[in-house]
CSV table of N, CA and C in Angstrom, one decimal:
chain,number,residue,atom,x,y,z
C,1,UNK,N,0.6,-1.1,-0.1
C,1,UNK,CA,0.0,0.1,-0.1
C,1,UNK,C,0.9,1.2,-0.1
C,2,UNK,N,2.0,1.4,0.8
C,2,UNK,CA,2.8,2.2,0.7
C,2,UNK,C,3.4,2.9,-0.5
C,3,UNK,N,3.8,1.6,-1.4
C,3,UNK,CA,4.4,1.7,-2.5
C,3,UNK,C,3.6,2.6,-3.5
C,4,UNK,N,2.2,2.1,-3.6
C,4,UNK,CA,1.4,2.6,-4.5
C,4,UNK,C,0.9,3.9,-4.0
C,5,UNK,N,1.2,4.3,-2.6
C,5,UNK,CA,0.8,5.9,-2.5
C,5,UNK,C,2.0,6.8,-2.7
C,6,UNK,N,3.2,6.3,-2.5
C,6,UNK,CA,4.4,6.9,-3.0
C,6,UNK,C,4.2,7.0,-4.7
C,7,UNK,N,4.1,6.2,-5.2
C,7,UNK,CA,3.6,6.2,-6.9
C,7,UNK,C,2.7,7.3,-6.9
C,8,UNK,N,1.8,7.5,-6.5
C,8,UNK,CA,0.8,8.4,-6.8
C,8,UNK,C,1.1,9.7,-6.5
C,9,UNK,N,1.7,9.9,-5.6
C,9,UNK,CA,2.9,11.2,-5.1
C,9,UNK,C,3.5,11.4,-6.2
C,10,UNK,N,4.2,10.6,-6.8
C,10,UNK,CA,5.3,10.9,-7.8
C,10,UNK,C,4.6,11.4,-9.1
C,11,UNK,N,3.5,10.6,-9.3
C,11,UNK,CA,2.7,11.2,-10.5
C,11,UNK,C,2.3,12.3,-10.4
C,12,UNK,N,1.6,12.6,-9.1
C,12,UNK,CA,1.3,14.2,-9.0
C,12,UNK,C,2.1,15.2,-9.2
C,13,UNK,N,3.3,14.9,-8.6
C,13,UNK,CA,4.4,15.7,-8.9
C,13,UNK,C,4.7,15.9,-10.4
C,14,UNK,N,5.0,14.9,-11.3
C,14,UNK,CA,5.1,15.0,-12.6
C,14,UNK,C,4.0,15.6,-13.4
C,15,UNK,N,2.8,15.7,-13.2
C,15,UNK,CA,1.7,16.2,-13.5
C,15,UNK,C,1.8,17.7,-13.4
C,16,UNK,N,2.0,18.1,-12.1
C,16,UNK,CA,2.4,19.4,-11.8
C,16,UNK,C,3.6,20.1,-12.7
C,17,UNK,N,4.5,19.3,-12.7
C,17,UNK,CA,5.5,19.6,-13.8
C,17,UNK,C,5.5,20.2,-15.0
C,18,UNK,N,4.9,18.9,-15.7
C,18,UNK,CA,4.3,19.0,-17.0
C,18,UNK,C,3.4,20.2,-17.2
C,19,UNK,N,2.4,20.5,-16.4
C,19,UNK,CA,1.3,21.5,-16.7
C,19,UNK,C,2.3,23.0,-16.2
C,20,UNK,N,3.1,23.1,-15.7
C,20,UNK,CA,4.1,24.2,-15.4
C,20,UNK,C,4.8,24.4,-16.7
C,21,UNK,N,5.5,23.6,-17.1
C,21,UNK,CA,6.1,23.8,-18.5
C,21,UNK,C,5.5,24.1,-19.8
C,22,UNK,N,4.0,23.4,-19.8
C,22,UNK,CA,3.3,23.7,-20.7
C,22,UNK,C,3.0,24.9,-20.6
C,23,UNK,N,2.5,25.6,-19.4
C,23,UNK,CA,1.8,26.9,-19.5
C,23,UNK,C,2.8,28.0,-19.5
C,24,UNK,N,4.3,27.8,-19.3
C,24,UNK,CA,5.2,28.4,-19.5
C,24,UNK,C,5.4,28.8,-21.2
C,25,UNK,N,5.4,27.7,-21.6
C,25,UNK,CA,5.6,27.7,-23.4
C,25,UNK,C,5.0,26.4,-24.0
C,26,UNK,N,3.5,26.6,-24.3
C,26,UNK,CA,2.7,25.7,-25.0
C,26,UNK,C,3.2,25.2,-26.3
C,27,UNK,N,4.1,25.8,-26.9
C,27,UNK,CA,4.5,25.5,-28.4
C,27,UNK,C,5.6,24.4,-28.1
C,28,UNK,N,6.1,24.1,-26.7
C,28,UNK,CA,7.1,23.1,-26.7
C,28,UNK,C,6.5,21.6,-26.9
C,29,UNK,N,5.1,21.7,-26.6
C,29,UNK,CA,4.2,20.4,-27.0
C,29,UNK,C,3.6,20.6,-28.6
C,30,UNK,N,4.5,20.6,-29.6
C,30,UNK,CA,4.3,20.8,-31.0
C,30,UNK,C,2.8,19.7,-31.3
C,31,UNK,N,2.4,20.2,-32.3
C,31,UNK,CA,1.1,19.3,-32.9
C,31,UNK,C,1.5,17.7,-33.1
C,32,UNK,N,2.7,17.6,-33.7
C,32,UNK,CA,3.3,16.4,-34.1
C,32,UNK,C,3.7,15.7,-32.7
C,33,UNK,N,4.4,16.4,-31.8
C,33,UNK,CA,4.8,15.8,-30.5
C,33,UNK,C,3.5,15.4,-30.0
C,34,UNK,N,2.2,15.8,-29.6
C,34,UNK,CA,1.4,15.7,-29.3
C,34,UNK,C,0.8,14.4,-29.7
C,35,UNK,N,0.7,14.3,-31.0
C,35,UNK,CA,0.2,13.1,-31.9
C,35,UNK,C,1.0,11.8,-31.4
C,36,UNK,N,2.4,12.0,-31.5
C,36,UNK,CA,3.2,11.0,-31.2
C,36,UNK,C,3.3,10.5,-29.7
C,37,UNK,N,3.3,11.4,-29.0
C,37,UNK,CA,3.1,11.0,-27.5
C,37,UNK,C,1.8,10.9,-27.0
C,38,UNK,N,0.9,11.0,-27.8
C,38,UNK,CA,-0.5,10.8,-27.2
C,38,UNK,C,-0.8,11.9,-25.9
C,39,UNK,N,-0.2,12.9,-26.0
C,39,UNK,CA,-0.3,13.7,-24.7
C,39,UNK,C,-1.8,14.6,-24.9
C,40,UNK,N,-2.6,14.4,-24.0
C,40,UNK,CA,-3.8,15.4,-23.9
C,40,UNK,C,-3.9,16.2,-22.5
C,41,UNK,N,-4.1,17.5,-22.8
C,41,UNK,CA,-4.0,18.1,-21.6
C,41,UNK,C,-5.3,18.6,-21.4
C,42,UNK,N,-5.9,17.9,-20.3
C,42,UNK,CA,-7.3,18.1,-20.4
C,42,UNK,C,-7.3,18.1,-18.7
C,43,UNK,N,-7.6,19.2,-18.1
C,43,UNK,CA,-7.7,19.4,-16.6
C,43,UNK,C,-6.6,18.8,-16.1
C,44,UNK,N,-6.4,18.1,-15.3
C,44,UNK,CA,-5.4,17.6,-14.4
C,44,UNK,C,-5.1,15.8,-15.2
C,45,UNK,N,-5.5,15.9,-16.3
C,45,UNK,CA,-5.5,14.4,-17.0
C,45,UNK,C,-4.3,14.5,-18.0
C,46,UNK,N,-3.3,13.9,-17.9
C,46,UNK,CA,-2.4,13.3,-19.0
C,46,UNK,C,-2.1,12.1,-19.0
C,47,UNK,N,-2.3,11.8,-20.4
C,47,UNK,CA,-2.3,10.5,-21.2
C,47,UNK,C,-1.0,10.5,-21.9
C,48,UNK,N,0.0,9.5,-21.6
C,48,UNK,CA,1.0,9.1,-22.2
C,48,UNK,C,1.2,7.8,-23.1
C,49,UNK,N,2.0,7.6,-24.1
C,49,UNK,CA,1.9,6.5,-24.8
C,49,UNK,C,2.5,5.3,-23.8
C,50,UNK,N,3.0,5.5,-22.8
C,50,UNK,CA,3.6,4.4,-21.9
C,50,UNK,C,2.7,4.2,-20.8
C,51,UNK,N,1.9,5.2,-20.4
C,51,UNK,CA,1.3,5.1,-18.8
C,51,UNK,C,0.2,6.1,-18.9
C,52,UNK,N,-0.7,5.9,-18.2
C,52,UNK,CA,-2.0,6.7,-17.9
C,52,UNK,C,-2.1,7.1,-16.4
C,53,UNK,N,-2.3,8.4,-16.1
C,53,UNK,CA,-2.4,8.8,-14.7
C,53,UNK,C,-3.1,10.0,-14.7
C,54,UNK,N,-3.5,10.1,-13.4
C,54,UNK,CA,-3.9,11.7,-13.1
C,54,UNK,C,-3.8,12.1,-11.7
C,55,UNK,N,-4.3,13.2,-11.4
C,55,UNK,CA,-3.7,13.7,-9.8
C,55,UNK,C,-4.8,13.1,-9.2
C,56,UNK,N,-4.4,12.6,-8.0
C,56,UNK,CA,-5.2,11.8,-7.0
C,56,UNK,C,-5.3,12.6,-5.9
C,57,UNK,N,-6.4,12.6,-5.3
C,57,UNK,CA,-6.8,13.5,-4.2
C,57,UNK,C,-6.4,12.4,-2.8
C,58,UNK,N,-5.8,12.9,-1.9
C,58,UNK,CA,-5.3,12.3,-0.6
C,58,UNK,C,-6.5,11.9,0.5
C,59,UNK,N,-7.7,11.6,-0.1
C,59,UNK,CA,-8.8,11.8,0.7
C,59,UNK,C,-8.9,10.3,1.5
């Protein structure tokens, strides 16, 4: 259980960092790169080719 909680915290931090990068420079994710990596920016949800995750509430 502890391992999965740690994993969730890591994914949350990666979401946060990815959002900050995108907000600073949206062109960093070019159309081709978005399609290639299957990245969707939709609220807190990021879908990658190798992993799917979203921010978790610690409720």
